[in-house]
Short mmCIF file of C-alpha atoms and ligand atoms in Angstrom, two decimals:
data_model
loop_
_atom_site.label_atom_id
_atom_site.label_comp_id
_atom_site.label_asym_id
_atom_site.label_seq_id
_atom_site.Cartn_x
_atom_site.Cartn_y
_atom_site.Cartn_z
CA MET A 1 86.92 77.49 101.07
CA THR A 2 83.85 76.65 99.01
CA THR A 3 81.75 79.68 98.07
CA VAL A 4 78.23 79.34 96.67
CA ALA A 5 75.74 82.04 95.76
CA VAL A 6 71.96 81.76 96.01
CA VAL A 7 70.19 84.41 93.95
CA GLY A 8 66.74 85.19 95.37
CA GLY A 9 65.70 85.27 99.03
CA GLY A 10 62.20 83.79 98.80
CA ILE A 11 61.28 80.45 100.36
CA SER A 12 63.14 78.68 97.53
CA GLY A 13 66.39 80.61 98.10
CA LEU A 14 66.17 80.37 101.89
CA THR A 15 65.51 76.64 101.80
CA ALA A 16 68.39 76.16 99.36
CA ALA A 17 70.74 78.12 101.67
CA TYR A 18 69.63 76.10 104.68
CA ARG A 19 70.11 72.79 102.86
CA LEU A 20 73.50 73.88 101.49
CA ARG A 21 74.70 74.60 105.00
CA ALA A 22 73.79 71.10 106.15
CA LEU A 23 75.38 69.54 103.05
CA LEU A 24 78.53 71.65 102.72
CA GLY A 25 79.31 72.02 106.41
CA PRO A 26 80.13 74.96 108.65
CA ASP A 27 83.09 76.29 106.69
CA ALA A 28 81.37 76.92 103.37
CA ARG A 29 80.60 80.50 102.43
CA ILE A 30 76.95 80.76 101.39
CA VAL A 31 75.87 84.12 100.04
CA VAL A 32 72.19 84.97 99.45
CA LEU A 33 71.40 87.93 97.20
CA GLU A 34 67.96 89.52 97.58
CA GLU A 35 66.87 92.44 95.47
CA SER A 36 64.23 93.81 97.84
CA GLY A 37 64.70 95.05 101.37
CA ARG A 38 63.38 91.90 103.03
CA LEU A 39 63.56 88.11 102.80
CA GLY A 40 60.60 85.87 102.00
CA GLY A 41 59.44 86.87 98.52
CA LYS A 42 55.78 85.85 98.29
CA LEU A 43 55.82 84.93 101.97
CA ARG A 44 55.23 88.05 104.00
CA THR A 45 53.89 88.54 107.50
CA VAL A 46 52.94 92.06 108.62
CA PRO A 47 51.32 93.42 111.77
CA ILE A 48 47.64 94.22 111.28
CA ALA A 49 45.77 95.64 114.24
CA GLY A 50 48.99 94.91 116.14
CA LYS A 51 49.30 91.18 115.41
CA PRO A 52 50.96 89.16 112.63
CA VAL A 53 48.96 88.38 109.48
CA ASP A 54 50.19 86.76 106.26
CA VAL A 55 49.56 88.92 103.20
CA GLY A 56 51.06 86.51 100.64
CA ALA A 57 50.84 82.75 100.98
CA GLU A 58 48.95 81.90 104.16
CA ALA A 59 48.92 78.10 104.20
CA PHE A 60 50.63 74.92 103.03
CA ILE A 61 49.32 71.51 102.10
CA VAL A 62 50.05 69.10 104.94
CA ARG A 63 49.31 66.02 102.84
CA ARG A 64 52.63 66.75 101.15
CA PRO A 65 55.50 66.05 103.53
CA GLU A 66 58.01 68.80 102.75
CA VAL A 67 56.91 71.76 104.86
CA THR A 68 55.82 69.62 107.77
CA ALA A 69 59.23 67.91 107.76
CA LEU A 70 61.09 71.22 107.45
CA LEU A 71 59.16 72.71 110.38
CA ALA A 72 59.96 69.64 112.48
CA GLU A 73 63.68 69.94 111.65
CA LEU A 74 63.62 73.58 112.68
CA GLY A 75 61.80 72.87 115.94
CA LEU A 76 58.63 74.64 114.77
CA ALA A 77 56.21 71.68 114.64
CA ASP A 78 54.29 73.04 117.61
CA GLN A 79 53.58 76.28 115.72
CA VAL A 80 51.32 74.58 113.17
CA GLU A 81 47.60 75.39 113.15
CA HIS A 82 44.86 73.79 111.04
CA PRO A 83 41.73 75.33 109.54
CA SER A 84 38.30 75.13 111.12
CA ARG A 85 35.65 72.96 109.50
CA ALA A 86 33.99 76.01 107.93
CA ARG A 87 33.45 75.47 104.18
CA PRO A 88 34.02 77.98 101.39
CA LEU A 89 31.31 79.50 99.21
CA ILE A 90 31.21 80.42 95.54
CA TRP A 91 29.78 83.70 94.28
CA ALA A 92 28.22 82.89 90.92
CA ASP A 93 25.41 84.42 88.90
CA GLY A 94 25.03 87.12 91.56
CA SER A 95 24.52 84.91 94.63
CA LEU A 96 26.31 82.65 97.09
CA HIS A 97 26.46 78.86 96.71
CA PRO A 98 28.23 76.18 98.72
CA LEU A 99 31.54 75.14 97.17
CA PRO A 100 30.77 71.82 95.46
CA ALA A 101 32.10 68.84 97.38
CA GLY A 102 33.78 65.86 95.73
CA THR A 103 35.26 67.68 92.72
CA LEU A 104 38.79 67.70 91.37
CA MET A 105 39.79 71.37 91.12
CA GLY A 106 36.09 72.12 90.53
CA ILE A 107 35.65 69.38 87.91
CA PRO A 108 32.73 67.21 89.01
CA ALA A 109 32.47 63.41 88.99
CA ASN A 110 28.68 63.67 88.64
CA SER A 111 25.98 66.29 88.15
CA GLU A 112 24.82 66.08 91.76
CA ALA A 113 27.93 67.95 92.93
CA LEU A 114 26.91 71.07 90.98
CA VAL A 115 23.18 71.23 91.68
CA GLY A 116 22.27 74.87 92.35
CA LEU A 117 25.52 76.21 90.89
CA VAL A 118 24.83 75.52 87.19
CA ASP A 119 21.60 75.37 85.18
CA ALA A 120 19.52 72.29 84.40
CA ALA A 121 20.86 71.99 80.85
CA THR A 122 24.41 71.84 82.18
CA LEU A 123 23.45 69.20 84.76
CA ALA A 124 21.88 67.11 82.00
CA ARG A 125 25.03 67.51 79.92
CA ILE A 126 27.19 66.21 82.80
CA ASP A 127 24.83 63.23 83.17
CA ALA A 128 25.09 62.46 79.46
CA GLU A 129 28.87 62.95 79.24
CA PRO A 130 29.96 59.30 79.78
CA ALA A 131 28.01 58.29 76.67
CA THR A 132 30.09 60.50 74.36
CA PRO A 133 33.43 58.95 73.32
CA LEU A 134 36.41 60.83 74.75
CA HIS A 135 39.40 61.54 72.52
CA TRP A 136 42.41 61.99 74.78
CA ASP A 137 45.89 62.21 73.27
CA ARG A 138 48.43 60.67 75.66
CA SER A 139 51.26 62.55 73.98
CA ALA A 140 49.66 65.98 74.16
CA ASP A 141 48.34 68.51 76.66
CA VAL A 142 45.35 70.84 76.51
CA SER A 143 44.01 73.67 78.63
CA VAL A 144 41.63 72.79 81.43
CA ALA A 145 39.03 75.09 79.81
CA ALA A 146 39.25 73.23 76.50
CA LEU A 147 38.82 69.83 78.13
CA VAL A 148 36.12 70.70 80.68
CA GLY A 149 34.31 73.12 78.35
CA SER A 150 34.07 70.54 75.57
CA ARG A 151 32.64 67.90 77.89
CA PHE A 152 30.56 69.84 80.45
CA GLY A 153 30.09 73.29 78.95
CA GLU A 154 30.99 76.85 79.81
CA GLN A 155 29.13 77.17 83.12
CA VAL A 156 31.20 74.42 84.75
CA VAL A 157 34.37 76.16 83.58
CA ARG A 158 33.40 79.65 84.76
CA ARG A 159 31.50 78.84 87.95
CA SER A 160 33.25 75.79 89.34
CA VAL A 161 36.75 75.41 87.85
CA ASP A 162 37.89 79.03 87.36
CA PRO A 163 37.23 80.06 90.98
CA LEU A 164 39.46 77.24 92.24
CA LEU A 165 42.21 77.72 89.68
CA GLY A 166 42.09 81.47 90.27
CA GLY A 167 42.72 80.80 93.94
CA VAL A 168 45.79 78.64 93.39
CA TYR A 169 47.39 80.13 90.26
CA SER A 170 45.85 83.61 89.85
CA GLY A 171 45.01 82.07 86.50
CA LEU A 172 42.05 80.88 84.53
CA SER A 173 41.31 77.50 83.11
CA ASP A 174 42.11 78.88 79.64
CA THR A 175 45.76 79.34 80.65
CA ALA A 176 46.05 76.24 82.85
CA GLY A 177 47.36 73.02 81.28
CA VAL A 178 45.70 69.79 82.43
CA ARG A 179 48.97 67.92 82.98
CA ALA A 180 50.59 70.50 85.27
CA THR A 181 47.57 71.86 87.15
CA VAL A 182 45.41 68.74 87.55
CA PRO A 183 48.06 66.00 87.25
CA ALA A 184 45.94 63.28 88.84
CA LEU A 185 43.33 63.83 86.13
CA ALA A 186 45.96 63.49 83.40
CA VAL A 187 47.15 60.23 84.97
CA ALA A 188 43.58 58.88 84.96
CA LEU A 189 43.06 59.93 81.35
CA ASP A 190 46.39 58.44 80.28
CA GLY A 191 45.36 55.31 82.16
CA GLY A 192 42.36 54.80 79.90
CA ALA A 193 39.46 56.61 81.62
CA THR A 194 36.54 56.43 79.23
CA SER A 195 35.03 59.83 79.99
CA LEU A 196 35.82 62.96 81.99
CA THR A 197 33.46 61.93 84.78
CA ASP A 198 35.17 58.52 84.86
CA ALA A 199 38.60 60.20 85.01
CA VAL A 200 37.56 62.48 87.89
CA ARG A 201 36.11 59.51 89.77
CA ARG A 202 39.39 57.60 89.33
CA ALA A 203 41.52 60.60 90.31
CA LEU A 204 39.64 61.80 93.39
CA PRO A 205 41.53 61.04 96.60
CA PRO A 206 39.65 58.80 99.03
CA PRO A 207 37.62 60.82 101.57
CA SER A 208 39.67 61.59 104.65
CA ASP A 209 39.17 63.41 107.91
CA THR A 210 42.75 64.58 108.24
CA PRO A 211 43.32 68.29 107.59
CA VAL A 212 44.51 69.27 104.11
CA PHE A 213 46.12 72.56 105.11
CA GLY A 214 48.28 73.98 107.85
CA THR A 215 49.55 77.42 108.71
CA LEU A 216 51.90 78.92 111.28
CA ARG A 217 50.48 80.57 114.38
CA GLY A 218 52.73 83.59 114.03
CA GLY A 219 52.63 83.57 110.23
CA TYR A 220 55.21 82.47 107.67
CA GLY A 221 57.66 84.99 109.13
CA THR A 222 58.44 82.43 111.83
CA LEU A 223 59.69 79.95 109.21
CA LEU A 224 61.65 82.63 107.33
CA ASP A 225 63.46 83.73 110.51
CA ALA A 226 64.29 80.15 111.45
CA LEU A 227 65.67 79.33 107.98
CA ARG A 228 67.74 82.50 107.91
CA ASP A 229 69.27 81.79 111.31
CA ALA A 230 69.88 78.08 110.73
CA SER A 231 71.49 78.63 107.32
CA GLY A 232 74.35 80.69 108.73
CA ALA A 233 74.46 82.37 105.31
CA GLU A 234 75.54 85.88 104.41
CA PHE A 235 72.47 87.84 103.39
CA HIS A 236 72.71 90.86 101.13
CA ASP A 237 69.40 92.67 100.79
CA HIS A 238 68.80 95.51 98.32
CA THR A 239 71.22 93.53 96.15
CA THR A 240 70.33 92.37 92.64
CA GLY A 241 72.18 89.29 91.39
CA ALA A 242 73.37 90.09 87.87
CA GLY A 243 76.08 89.39 85.30
CA LEU A 244 76.02 85.62 85.76
CA ARG A 245 78.80 84.27 83.55
CA ARG A 246 81.43 81.58 83.25
CA GLU A 247 85.01 82.82 83.70
CA ARG A 248 88.11 80.60 83.59
CA GLY A 249 86.12 77.48 84.51
CA ARG A 250 84.23 79.11 87.40
CA TRP A 251 80.94 80.90 87.72
CA SER A 252 80.86 84.55 88.59
CA VAL A 253 77.86 86.57 89.71
CA ASP A 254 77.80 90.27 90.54
CA PRO A 255 78.35 91.60 93.12
CA VAL A 256 79.85 88.47 94.74
CA GLY A 257 82.46 87.68 92.07
CA PRO A 258 83.84 84.17 91.36
CA VAL A 259 81.96 81.33 93.12
CA ASP A 260 82.04 77.54 93.01
CA GLY A 261 78.34 77.21 92.38
CA VAL A 262 75.12 79.18 91.94
CA ILE A 263 71.49 78.42 92.68
CA VAL A 264 69.03 80.61 90.79
CA ALA A 265 65.85 80.87 92.92
CA LEU A 266 63.90 83.55 91.08
CA PRO A 267 60.55 84.10 89.37
CA ALA A 268 60.63 82.93 85.72
CA ASP A 269 61.12 86.35 84.10
CA ARG A 270 63.97 87.29 86.42
CA ALA A 271 65.59 83.87 86.06
CA ALA A 272 65.46 84.31 82.27
CA ALA A 273 67.20 87.68 82.56
CA LEU A 274 69.92 86.37 84.89
CA LEU A 275 70.61 83.25 82.81
CA ALA A 276 70.64 85.08 79.46
CA GLU A 277 74.43 85.32 79.14
CA GLY A 278 75.70 82.22 80.96
CA ALA A 279 72.99 79.72 79.97
CA PRO A 280 71.02 81.26 77.10
CA ALA A 281 69.14 78.09 76.11
CA ALA A 282 67.87 77.68 79.68
CA ALA A 283 66.98 81.38 79.76
CA ALA A 284 64.89 80.96 76.61
CA GLN A 285 62.83 78.22 78.28
CA ALA A 286 62.29 80.22 81.48
CA ALA A 287 61.14 83.17 79.37
CA ARG A 288 58.29 81.02 78.01
CA ILE A 289 56.63 80.84 81.44
CA PRO A 290 54.28 83.81 81.92
CA LEU A 291 53.42 85.34 85.29
CA ALA A 292 50.18 86.66 86.76
CA SER A 293 50.11 89.64 89.10
CA SER A 294 47.72 90.07 91.98
CA VAL A 295 46.83 92.24 94.97
CA VAL A 296 45.88 91.17 98.49
CA VAL A 297 43.95 93.62 100.67
CA ALA A 298 43.86 92.49 104.30
CA LEU A 299 41.13 94.07 106.41
CA ALA A 300 40.75 94.11 110.19
CA MET A 301 37.15 94.91 111.12
CA PRO A 302 35.45 95.23 114.48
CA LYS A 303 34.90 91.93 116.28
CA THR A 304 31.16 92.36 115.72
CA ALA A 305 31.41 92.29 111.88
CA ALA A 306 28.83 89.71 110.80
CA LEU A 307 30.82 87.75 108.21
CA PRO A 308 29.21 84.43 107.26
CA GLN A 309 30.40 81.29 109.05
CA ASN A 310 32.42 80.20 106.01
CA SER A 311 36.14 79.98 105.39
CA GLY A 312 36.09 82.04 102.22
CA ILE A 313 34.26 83.07 99.08
CA LEU A 314 35.58 82.27 95.62
CA VAL A 315 34.26 84.31 92.71
CA ALA A 316 33.17 82.83 89.36
CA THR A 317 34.50 84.54 86.24
CA GLY A 318 32.26 87.00 84.47
CA GLU A 319 30.71 88.34 87.69
CA ASP A 320 30.24 92.04 88.30
CA LEU A 321 32.98 92.15 90.96
CA ALA A 322 36.63 93.16 90.87
CA ALA A 323 37.69 90.69 93.60
CA LYS A 324 38.42 87.09 92.63
CA ALA A 325 38.34 85.69 96.17
CA PHE A 326 37.90 86.48 99.84
CA THR A 327 39.47 84.60 102.70
CA LEU A 328 37.37 85.01 105.83
CA SER A 329 40.48 84.54 107.95
CA SER A 330 38.80 84.74 111.37
CA ARG A 331 36.37 82.02 110.30
CA LYS A 332 38.93 79.86 108.52
CA TRP A 333 41.62 79.77 111.21
CA PRO A 334 40.61 79.15 114.83
CA HIS A 335 43.81 80.78 116.15
CA LEU A 336 42.83 84.04 114.38
CA ALA A 337 39.26 83.87 115.71
CA ASP A 338 40.66 84.61 119.19
CA ARG A 339 41.81 88.09 118.20
CA ASP A 340 39.85 91.19 119.10
CA VAL A 341 39.23 92.06 115.43
CA THR A 342 37.59 90.18 112.54
CA LEU A 343 40.10 89.50 109.75
CA ALA A 344 39.39 89.04 106.05
CA ARG A 345 41.51 89.16 102.89
CA ALA A 346 40.30 90.20 99.45
CA SER A 347 42.33 89.11 96.41
CA PHE A 348 42.33 90.82 93.03
CA GLY A 349 43.98 90.10 89.71
CA ARG A 350 43.89 87.23 87.29
CA PHE A 351 46.31 86.41 84.51
CA GLY A 352 46.23 89.11 81.83
CA ASP A 353 44.47 91.60 84.09
CA ALA A 354 47.03 93.55 86.08
CA ALA A 355 45.36 96.96 85.79
CA LEU A 356 44.39 97.02 89.45
CA LEU A 357 48.03 96.96 90.52
CA ASP A 358 48.21 100.60 89.48
CA ALA A 359 45.35 101.68 91.75
CA ASP A 360 46.42 103.39 94.97
CA ASP A 361 45.95 101.83 98.41
CA GLU A 362 42.85 103.84 99.23
CA GLN A 363 41.13 102.82 95.98
CA LEU A 364 41.96 99.17 96.59
CA ILE A 365 40.67 99.23 100.16
CA THR A 366 37.47 100.93 98.96
CA LEU A 367 37.06 98.28 96.25
CA ALA A 368 37.71 95.44 98.72
CA ARG A 369 35.09 96.85 101.10
CA ALA A 370 32.54 97.38 98.32
CA ASP A 371 32.95 93.85 96.96
CA LEU A 372 32.85 92.34 100.44
CA ALA A 373 29.63 94.29 101.11
CA THR A 374 28.12 92.99 97.85
CA VAL A 375 28.77 89.35 98.69
CA THR A 376 28.26 89.37 102.48
CA GLY A 377 26.35 92.57 103.30
CA VAL A 378 29.13 93.49 105.78
CA THR A 379 29.83 97.23 105.68
CA ASP A 380 31.86 97.71 108.87
CA GLN A 381 34.58 100.35 108.73
CA PRO A 382 37.98 98.58 109.02
CA VAL A 383 40.05 99.45 112.06
CA ASP A 384 43.20 98.58 110.11
CA ALA A 385 44.06 97.50 106.56
CA TYR A 386 47.10 96.48 104.52
CA VAL A 387 47.54 96.47 100.75
CA GLN A 388 50.09 94.09 99.23
CA ARG A 389 50.77 94.12 95.49
CA TRP A 390 52.32 90.98 94.01
CA HIS A 391 53.93 91.91 90.70
CA GLY A 392 54.48 88.69 88.76
CA GLY A 393 53.10 86.82 91.77
CA LEU A 394 52.45 83.41 90.26
CA PRO A 395 53.76 81.53 87.21
CA GLN A 396 51.15 80.19 84.81
CA TYR A 397 51.38 76.48 84.12
CA ARG A 398 49.98 76.49 80.60
CA ALA A 399 49.39 73.47 78.39
CA GLY A 400 52.84 71.99 77.68
CA HIS A 401 54.37 73.41 80.88
CA GLY A 402 55.99 70.09 81.75
CA GLU A 403 57.90 70.08 78.46
CA VAL A 404 59.15 73.61 79.02
CA VAL A 405 60.39 72.66 82.50
CA ALA A 406 61.99 69.44 81.23
CA ALA A 407 63.85 71.40 78.53
CA LEU A 408 64.90 74.05 81.05
CA GLU A 409 66.21 71.45 83.49
CA ALA A 410 67.98 69.54 80.72
CA GLU A 411 69.84 72.71 79.75
CA ILE A 412 70.78 73.43 83.37
CA ALA A 413 71.97 69.83 83.85
CA GLN A 414 74.52 70.32 81.08
CA VAL A 415 76.12 73.21 82.90
CA ASP A 416 78.44 72.45 85.79
CA GLY A 417 77.91 74.30 89.07
CA LEU A 418 74.56 75.86 88.18
CA GLU A 419 71.17 74.84 89.58
CA ILE A 420 67.67 76.25 89.48
CA ALA A 421 64.79 76.28 91.97
CA GLY A 422 61.53 78.15 92.36
CA ALA A 423 57.80 78.23 91.80
CA MET A 424 58.09 78.04 88.01
CA LEU A 425 59.23 74.39 88.07
CA HIS A 426 57.22 71.62 89.73
CA GLY A 427 54.47 73.37 91.66
CA VAL A 428 53.73 76.88 92.88
CA GLY A 429 52.88 75.83 96.43
CA VAL A 430 55.37 76.26 99.25
CA PRO A 431 55.88 72.47 99.71
CA ALA A 432 56.78 72.12 96.01
CA CYS A 433 59.18 75.09 96.28
CA VAL A 434 60.84 73.48 99.32
CA ALA A 435 61.19 70.21 97.38
CA ALA A 436 62.71 71.88 94.31
CA ALA A 437 65.13 73.90 96.44
CA THR A 438 66.21 70.76 98.28
CA THR A 439 66.88 69.01 94.97
CA ALA A 440 68.86 72.00 93.71
CA ALA A 441 71.00 72.15 96.87
CA THR A 442 71.66 68.40 96.76
CA ARG A 443 72.68 68.48 93.10
CA LEU A 444 74.89 71.51 93.54
CA THR A 445 76.63 69.89 96.49
CA GLU A 446 77.35 66.78 94.42
CA ARG A 447 78.96 68.94 91.73
CA VAL A 448 80.85 71.24 94.08
CA ALA A 449 82.05 68.53 96.44
CA GLY A 450 82.62 65.91 93.74
C1 FAD B 1 49.05 86.09 96.84
C2 FAD B 1 49.67 84.73 96.89
C3 FAD B 1 49.12 83.75 97.72
C4 FAD B 1 49.70 82.49 97.76
N1 FAD B 1 49.17 81.56 98.63
C5 FAD B 1 49.79 80.37 98.79
C6 FAD B 1 49.37 79.50 99.81
O1 FAD B 1 48.45 79.79 100.59
N2 FAD B 1 50.03 78.31 99.93
C7 FAD B 1 51.08 77.96 99.13
O2 FAD B 1 51.64 76.87 99.30
N3 FAD B 1 51.53 78.81 98.17
C8 FAD B 1 50.91 80.00 97.99
N4 FAD B 1 51.37 80.89 97.06
C9 FAD B 1 52.52 80.50 96.22
C10 FAD B 1 53.85 80.63 96.95
O3 FAD B 1 53.80 81.63 97.92
C11 FAD B 1 54.97 81.01 95.97
O4 FAD B 1 54.92 80.21 94.81
C12 FAD B 1 56.35 80.85 96.63
O5 FAD B 1 56.41 81.56 97.83
C13 FAD B 1 57.44 81.29 95.65
O6 FAD B 1 58.68 81.25 96.31
P1 FAD B 1 60.05 81.44 95.52
O7 FAD B 1 61.12 81.56 96.53
O8 FAD B 1 60.18 80.42 94.47
O9 FAD B 1 59.88 82.83 94.73
P2 FAD B 1 59.67 84.29 95.30
O10 FAD B 1 58.88 84.27 96.54
O11 FAD B 1 59.18 85.08 94.14
O12 FAD B 1 61.14 84.78 95.69
C14 FAD B 1 62.05 85.26 94.75
C15 FAD B 1 62.86 86.37 95.39
O13 FAD B 1 63.85 86.80 94.45
C16 FAD B 1 64.00 88.21 94.54
N5 FAD B 1 64.62 88.65 93.29
C17 FAD B 1 64.07 88.82 92.06
N6 FAD B 1 65.03 89.11 91.15
C18 FAD B 1 66.21 89.11 91.83
C19 FAD B 1 67.57 89.29 91.43
N7 FAD B 1 67.92 89.47 90.15
N8 FAD B 1 68.53 89.24 92.41
C20 FAD B 1 68.22 89.00 93.69
N9 FAD B 1 66.95 88.81 94.11
C21 FAD B 1 65.96 88.84 93.19
C22 FAD B 1 62.60 88.71 94.81
O14 FAD B 1 62.62 89.99 95.41
C23 FAD B 1 62.05 87.63 95.73
O15 FAD B 1 62.27 87.94 97.09
C24 FAD B 1 50.83 82.17 96.97
C25 FAD B 1 51.36 83.16 96.13
C26 FAD B 1 50.80 84.42 96.08
C27 FAD B 1 51.41 85.47 95.18
#
């Protein structure tokens, strides 16, 4: 009988287990090791005011096919909800502004997009940008801050780009590489764009009325349960995968013992630790990918709480606030607007700033309420609240990330019966994790079966 181990029970590990079942058939033994007491990793649905709310990832991009296809396979297509048409705001320079439209990750194609958000000198600089020759090295990578700052100035970086990057990566444009975090921009620049504004114009997707995001009515827990059940795998929670090594031509991982193949579906630092003995060169690459920690505070307030009619508020860097973003969940998601409470989420923590993870729940709830009051004026006492700390929540895709991943995957490819998946590779979003896990399961099956 074929035995394979999947180390890590997040969406990457669960997808890998589900795919392995389909590929290896009903007789294979598939063992999933999960260190914590629950499956899902950064996907977590908890009851707040008696109903399910996501306190990790809350959405997925529907313009990528992977999650939509997976939900259809699992019979969950009818569970998908889309956001309302409410738009987000940006808190910058002590006041609220509409999120600029028609930008690429906050990088504008013209000055008009940022009127009101940045000063007149910055607008004039954006207008003048096409006249200054652009030096773009097709063989290199730079941080988003270096590129945007050098062309448009600091205010565009801090007020328009950082809030968006902070939302996706818990990072800042200083630690975000252009090629991995704004790939369409890199393609336009490689393709000969003559200025940054020209590159953004080339890279912007055509306007479309179809929704960009989806979520699950009952939260991500619905998908986790379905994957667990459909995988027919053995799940071992409170179990740390360790001691990965090659023994007499087979892999062995504790506490499972000898196996025919292993998929490592872990955050970068934990993958590096697990691979250190059996695949040290791969481990060294994974160890180069840093992680940012964050905290989500979910608040349920009385139905009457007068939150603005916006989907969320992103916070510019350098503001006098601890929070980096708020999701006004009851405004963003029509299916949550029906509930008898008003839901909002405050997020804290950017790369290099994990101090808030040590604060206790009460302090974090107090901080979330204070910051929400500053930006919206809403002071309602929550009827329920939940604090979720995400230690090492998101990998940072720094300049040169693609090369690190290519080297990591090249090392793994040289080793028979070992594959890797997870948010550190080709995208932190759930669709990208599903794609990488599918690739890992397919490759492992080819090795194990062939
Ligand atoms: C706050 C937050 C909000 C996000 N929002 C979105 C969003 O809206 N949309 C979106 O698409 N993406 C979002 N993301 C990103 C996305 O959720 C993650 O990138 C993705 O869920 C990562 O999945 P994974 O399985 O690769 O890793 P993880 O979820 O980290 O799973 C790894 C698992 O491995 C376990 N583990 C660690 N070490 C060991 C070991 N040695 N042995 C066994 N088990 C181990 C961990 O306990 C964990 O359960 C968000 C992330 C965060 C943190």
